[in-house]
Amino acid sequence: MRLNRILYISMFFLSLAFIYFFGGKVPYMFFYTVVILPFISFLYAGAVYFRLKVVQRVDRAVAVKGDKINLTVTISNRGLLLYPYVKVKFGGEEAVFGQQIEPKSFSVPPFSSKSFDFELNCNYRGSFEIGVKSVEIQDFLGIFKLSRRNLSPVFVDVYPKIVHIDTFRLNVDYVSEAHSVLNSRQEDMSTILDVRKYAYGDSLKKVHWKLTAKVNDLMVKNFHSTSVASATLLVDLKRNPYSAKNNVIIEDKLIEAAVAVLYYCINNWISVNLAYYDGGLVSVEATDAATFDNAYRLLAKAGFNHNIDIKDILDLYLKDNSYRTNIVIFTSNVDYSLYHGIYKSKFSGHEVSLIYVSPEELTGVRLDEAYDVLSFVPEIGVKAYKINISDDIKTVLESGGS
């Protein structure tokens, strides 16, 4: 386009020189033609701009990570005018799908259309906008360019892959008690399961007074629970400060780990309380296949769009839930403040597991604070799992943590 403009300007000054040196009808006709042509060319491009029709569709709006979807884009010419220079740019979620589609340049004859078919790999979970980003139209002189943004984007929801894990360490005693509180179910007071030391949140009705007097320390009785086990999965949806593509990869890994533990719990009759922050603390209970599907969809579409630290979300959860339970934390942001929150949770009687998705392989930056916390938490009885981007989630989660 720059060359065309240079050529036109050169032609304009050449026509002026033609008039100056020769005069007459022919030089003036040549000059007026050079002057008028850009206006006609611009009006022509404007007509194309308003008459152009773009239609795009996908074969399905919902996919699972690893699937392929088919995108079809059709550019139609509904009039008598030739569309000489059309360029279609594709984008939307450029970090995910943009690099799979190259821009297309072409012309469209009258009363015809051009169609393009693309097969796209769904490499990461999330809700994505795909397809045509904009259409550029040039006039037939090649000196003007009109750009038209696509106002009808196509959206695709990519659900996370479900990783099947065979084992994951949870404290069944704590879980059963928590679920009893959640569902107001009673324990079988006639059957003592075991005896342990008192922890914050225990009912005084469960204190074994005779043994307490004997050992000079508060001891409580664990009774056989008639309810199923349960656990709380606390998912950190804080926005990460990395590039768009790196954020998508980290978020995908984090959600995939959460879904793996969620699916394991449901398959083993462990009721789950899924908790995350979205303008406030949101809790979703999953107890069977139907409620698992609901939690699964929520995690698939969850947006990482707030700046609240996971430690503050943990504090909110502890404030609203006083019963002792398992708390499994999923985060890619580990610092000393989170360690203090975990310490408080642990010594309030909760069983805590920390699942950390490390961005180090993507950023090339070692986060010493995260390494320190991961080395400290096992000393207070917290199971820590570090998942690198290249790690197999099943292998890490089945390892039992450090």
XYZ file of C-alpha atoms in Angstrom:
402
model
C 0.000 0.000 0.000
C 2.856 2.389 0.757
C 4.321 1.811 -2.713
C 0.919 2.465 -4.300
C 0.621 5.762 -2.471
C 4.104 6.803 -3.577
C 3.213 5.927 -7.169
C -0.025 7.910 -6.965
C 1.704 10.987 -5.540
C 4.319 10.703 -8.281
C 1.549 10.478 -10.887
C -0.164 13.523 -9.393
C 2.967 15.692 -9.645
C 3.682 14.316 -13.108
C 0.212 15.438 -14.264
C 0.890 18.925 -12.861
C 4.184 19.052 -14.740
C 2.391 17.884 -17.906
C -0.034 20.831 -17.616
C 2.757 23.313 -16.834
C 4.959 22.385 -19.778
C 2.396 21.473 -22.446
C -1.070 22.749 -21.504
C -4.070 21.843 -23.624
C -7.049 19.489 -23.245
C -5.169 16.213 -22.966
C -2.894 17.255 -20.031
C -5.895 18.744 -18.180
C -7.971 15.608 -18.804
C -5.092 13.517 -17.473
C -4.813 15.764 -14.388
C -8.561 15.635 -13.577
C -8.551 11.856 -14.039
C -5.697 11.526 -11.545
C -7.550 13.778 -9.064
C -10.970 12.130 -9.386
C -9.870 8.470 -9.398
C -9.033 8.282 -5.625
C -12.533 9.567 -4.733
C -14.165 6.983 -6.980
C -11.877 4.281 -5.611
C -12.707 5.263 -2.020
C -16.466 5.221 -2.699
C -16.056 1.816 -4.313
C -14.230 0.486 -1.232
C -16.962 1.982 0.983
C -19.653 0.142 -0.966
C -17.719 -3.102 -0.567
C -17.288 -2.376 3.159
C -21.041 -2.160 3.750
C -22.038 -4.960 1.388
C -19.552 -7.542 2.612
C -21.086 -10.420 4.565
C -19.108 -12.623 6.961
C -20.547 -15.898 8.298
C -18.647 -18.206 10.623
C -19.653 -21.308 12.537
C -18.141 -24.155 14.549
C -19.287 -27.754 14.547
C -19.719 -27.636 18.334
C -19.602 -24.997 21.037
C -18.409 -27.330 23.815
C -15.286 -29.496 23.682
C -12.919 -31.270 26.059
C -9.214 -30.514 26.224
C -7.474 -32.532 23.517
C -10.456 -32.474 21.146
C -10.470 -30.879 17.696
C -13.150 -28.454 16.496
C -13.914 -27.361 12.948
C -14.324 -23.673 12.126
C -15.862 -22.590 8.804
C -15.637 -18.967 7.616
C -17.544 -17.733 4.550
C -17.124 -14.309 2.880
C -20.024 -13.507 0.537
C -20.340 -10.952 -2.279
C -24.030 -10.188 -2.653
C -23.746 -7.559 -5.390
C -22.458 -6.678 -8.858
C -19.196 -5.178 -7.654
C -15.975 -7.131 -7.635
C -14.301 -7.269 -4.221
C -10.709 -6.826 -5.435
C -8.666 -6.929 -2.223
C -10.021 -8.593 0.931
C -7.878 -9.701 3.862
C -9.304 -11.644 6.790
C -7.454 -11.640 10.121
C -8.200 -14.267 12.739
C -7.754 -13.795 16.437
C -9.926 -13.843 19.509
C -7.847 -15.811 21.998
C -4.590 -15.403 20.072
C -2.594 -17.155 22.788
C -4.669 -20.306 22.302
C -6.057 -20.465 18.765
C -4.621 -17.451 16.939
C -1.357 -19.133 15.996
C -3.249 -22.035 14.392
C -4.853 -19.797 11.725
C -2.970 -17.642 9.220
C -4.535 -14.480 7.673
C -6.166 -14.976 4.277
C -5.988 -12.529 1.318
C -8.217 -12.964 -1.725
C -10.719 -11.360 -4.117
C -14.424 -12.207 -4.428
C -16.216 -12.042 -7.818
C -19.824 -10.722 -8.013
C -22.547 -13.006 -6.614
C -20.092 -15.534 -5.220
C -18.378 -16.434 -1.965
C -15.136 -17.742 -0.503
C -15.114 -20.363 2.253
C -12.281 -21.527 4.483
C -12.273 -24.551 6.786
C -9.955 -24.830 9.780
C -9.347 -27.680 12.222
C -8.380 -26.287 15.611
C -6.763 -28.134 18.503
C -8.275 -27.471 21.930
C -5.066 -27.502 23.961
C -6.289 -25.704 27.093
C -9.484 -25.379 29.114
C -11.470 -22.189 29.308
C -14.062 -20.083 27.502
C -12.545 -18.673 24.316
C -13.536 -16.325 21.509
C -12.365 -17.652 18.161
C -12.698 -16.944 14.460
C -12.585 -13.714 12.463
C -11.053 -10.763 14.270
C -11.314 -8.201 11.473
C -11.719 -7.845 7.704
C -9.560 -5.395 5.736
C -10.800 -4.013 2.415
C -8.593 -2.115 -0.035
C -9.725 0.063 -2.938
C -8.754 -0.928 -6.475
C -5.960 1.663 -6.529
C -4.485 0.178 -3.377
C -4.148 3.525 -1.556
C -7.004 3.225 0.986
C -7.676 0.523 3.565
C -10.903 0.118 5.504
C -10.920 -2.222 8.496
C -14.117 -3.780 9.808
C -14.177 -5.565 13.141
C -16.254 -8.689 13.492
C -19.193 -7.947 15.771
C -20.479 -11.544 15.893
C -17.714 -13.632 17.469
C -17.909 -17.375 18.001
C -17.359 -18.736 21.503
C -16.120 -22.176 22.466
C -16.088 -23.689 25.969
C -13.221 -26.137 26.414
C -13.705 -28.376 29.453
C -10.687 -29.683 31.357
C -9.515 -33.232 30.855
C -10.501 -35.556 33.705
C -7.385 -37.223 35.088
C -8.224 -40.500 36.853
C -6.161 -40.928 40.006
C -6.236 -44.134 42.041
C -5.299 -42.677 45.408
C -5.097 -39.337 47.199
C -4.276 -38.856 50.852
C -7.202 -37.569 52.918
C -7.980 -37.899 56.617
C -11.225 -39.873 56.674
C -11.933 -39.178 60.367
C -11.872 -35.422 59.879
C -13.835 -35.647 56.677
C -16.641 -37.689 58.213
C -17.045 -35.250 61.061
C -17.177 -32.312 58.704
C -19.838 -33.903 56.552
C -21.926 -34.686 59.605
C -21.914 -30.999 60.504
C -22.776 -29.979 56.949
C -25.713 -32.351 56.711
C -26.839 -32.437 60.369
C -26.411 -36.194 60.481
C -25.786 -38.026 63.744
C -22.924 -40.324 64.629
C -23.467 -43.756 66.114
C -22.714 -42.884 69.745
C -22.715 -46.556 70.727
C -19.634 -47.370 68.667
C -16.310 -45.728 69.627
C -13.909 -45.743 66.698
C -10.855 -44.434 68.564
C -9.667 -41.845 71.084
C -7.472 -38.846 70.351
C -6.383 -35.518 71.804
C -8.826 -32.615 71.880
C -8.632 -30.184 68.953
C -10.235 -26.799 68.466
C -13.869 -27.216 67.371
C -14.508 -30.546 69.116
C -17.781 -30.822 71.000
C -17.501 -31.159 74.790
C -20.032 -33.994 74.537
C -17.315 -36.097 72.936
C -14.761 -35.618 75.738
C -13.665 -38.893 77.346
C -13.663 -37.584 80.934
C -12.297 -40.694 82.612
C -9.318 -40.941 80.267
C -8.825 -37.148 80.484
C -8.500 -37.373 84.263
C -6.103 -40.312 83.956
C -3.676 -38.756 81.430
C -4.213 -35.169 82.600
C -4.938 -34.046 79.017
C -8.235 -33.465 77.201
C -9.103 -36.566 75.163
C -12.102 -36.986 72.865
C -13.902 -40.023 71.457
C -14.266 -40.598 67.714
C -17.544 -42.345 67.005
C -18.473 -44.308 63.919
C -20.134 -41.913 61.490
C -23.291 -42.890 59.645
C -22.569 -40.287 56.965
C -20.194 -40.417 54.035
C -16.865 -38.622 54.017
C -16.368 -35.086 52.701
C -13.619 -32.602 51.848
C -13.238 -28.941 50.935
C -11.387 -27.983 47.736
C -10.272 -24.340 47.869
C -9.350 -23.122 44.370
C -7.306 -19.943 43.848
C -8.680 -17.943 40.887
C -6.340 -14.977 41.285
C -5.137 -13.407 38.031
C -1.454 -14.153 37.387
C 0.935 -11.388 36.256
C 2.391 -13.310 33.289
C 1.759 -13.235 29.541
C -1.674 -14.234 28.220
C -0.428 -17.579 26.928
C 1.479 -18.427 30.127
C -1.575 -17.562 32.210
C -3.771 -19.874 30.129
C -1.291 -22.753 30.557
C -0.984 -22.247 34.338
C -4.757 -21.928 34.796
C -5.321 -25.063 32.734
C -2.925 -27.079 34.889
C -4.452 -25.775 38.127
C -8.034 -26.545 37.129
C -7.053 -29.976 35.794
C -5.527 -30.840 39.173
C -8.659 -29.644 40.996
C -10.918 -31.690 38.703
C -8.743 -34.780 39.248
C -9.152 -34.580 43.039
C -12.846 -33.725 42.711
C -13.460 -36.751 40.484
C -11.467 -39.012 42.822
C -13.573 -37.893 45.791
C -16.909 -38.446 44.050
C -15.820 -41.896 42.840
C -14.874 -42.829 46.414
C -18.094 -41.550 48.009
C -16.384 -38.484 49.464
C -18.693 -35.476 49.428
C -16.941 -32.317 48.216
C -17.431 -28.678 49.093
C -15.880 -26.726 46.204
C -14.974 -23.207 47.337
C -13.584 -20.245 45.389
C -13.775 -16.445 45.328
C -16.024 -14.629 42.842
C -16.979 -11.297 44.369
C -17.418 -13.222 47.601
C -16.803 -16.734 48.849
C -18.734 -19.230 46.710
C -19.346 -22.788 47.941
C -20.718 -25.557 45.735
C -21.430 -29.032 47.099
C -20.810 -32.117 44.953
C -21.960 -35.482 46.261
C -22.802 -37.577 43.198
C -22.519 -37.731 39.406
C -25.169 -35.047 38.808
C -23.683 -32.509 41.203
C -20.175 -33.404 39.965
C -21.231 -32.297 36.474
C -22.315 -28.935 37.859
C -19.012 -28.414 39.702
C -17.113 -29.621 36.632
C -18.835 -27.030 34.423
C -18.118 -24.280 36.940
C -14.422 -25.151 36.978
C -14.353 -25.345 33.172
C -15.694 -21.805 32.826
C -14.057 -20.290 35.904
C -12.321 -17.000 35.151
C -9.090 -15.956 36.826
C -10.120 -12.341 37.129
C -9.580 -11.036 40.662
C -6.620 -9.924 42.762
C -7.581 -11.420 46.136
C -4.788 -13.451 47.737
C -5.500 -17.092 48.518
C -4.562 -16.467 52.149
C -7.434 -13.955 52.444
C -9.825 -16.440 50.819
C -8.676 -19.112 53.282
C -9.394 -16.697 56.155
C -12.905 -16.102 54.770
C -13.523 -19.820 54.609
C -12.297 -20.434 58.157
C -14.445 -17.580 59.440
C -17.606 -19.103 57.941
C -16.785 -22.757 58.713
C -15.772 -23.718 62.242
C -15.930 -27.522 61.892
C -12.752 -29.522 61.409
C -12.244 -30.928 57.940
C -9.794 -31.583 55.164
C -8.863 -28.462 53.218
C -7.139 -28.998 49.875
C -5.689 -25.739 48.497
C -5.008 -25.362 44.754
C -2.877 -22.346 43.875
C -0.056 -21.016 41.717
C 0.725 -18.262 44.262
C 2.620 -19.457 47.321
C 4.170 -16.993 49.759
C 4.829 -16.531 53.469
C 1.359 -15.091 54.126
C -0.196 -18.305 52.820
C 2.114 -20.288 55.110
C 0.760 -18.353 58.106
C -2.809 -19.056 56.972
C -2.044 -22.778 56.593
C -0.352 -22.801 60.001
C -3.444 -21.242 61.579
C -5.711 -23.754 59.807
C -3.604 -26.720 60.838
C -3.506 -25.821 64.481
C -7.225 -25.062 64.489
C -7.744 -28.771 63.884
C -7.978 -28.881 60.089
C -6.131 -31.321 57.872
C -4.507 -29.283 55.103
C -3.033 -30.270 51.745
C -1.303 -27.771 49.451
C -1.229 -28.333 45.688
C 1.088 -25.802 44.049
C 1.272 -25.326 40.276
C 4.695 -23.821 39.611
C 5.140 -21.285 36.756
C 8.935 -21.684 36.839
C 9.221 -23.692 33.599
C 7.346 -20.966 31.716
C 8.916 -17.879 33.255
C 12.425 -19.194 33.913
C 12.326 -17.453 37.311
C 12.883 -19.395 40.521
C 10.485 -18.270 43.267
C 12.520 -18.759 46.436
C 9.605 -17.843 48.703
C 7.499 -20.657 47.247
C 10.365 -23.142 47.693
C 10.754 -22.063 51.326
C 7.056 -22.561 52.072
C 7.015 -25.971 50.379
C 9.906 -27.040 52.574
C 8.323 -25.637 55.768
C 4.766 -27.002 55.591
C 5.646 -30.723 55.942
C 7.134 -29.841 59.351
C 3.635 -28.903 60.596
C 1.992 -31.995 59.102
C 0.792 -30.488 55.828
C 1.061 -32.544 52.640
C 2.567 -30.465 49.817
C 2.416 -31.292 46.107
C 4.455 -29.334 43.556
C 3.225 -29.663 39.974
C 5.445 -28.334 37.216
C 3.912 -27.519 33.846
C 5.528 -30.581 32.241
C 4.612 -32.931 35.123
C 2.048 -35.688 34.900
C -0.736 -34.731 37.329
C -1.669 -38.343 38.075
C 1.905 -39.198 39.110
C 2.274 -36.161 41.372
C -1.092 -36.502 43.140
C -0.680 -40.237 43.715
C 2.778 -39.710 45.215
C 1.280 -38.731 48.579
C 3.022 -35.351 48.722
C 6.030 -34.325 50.735
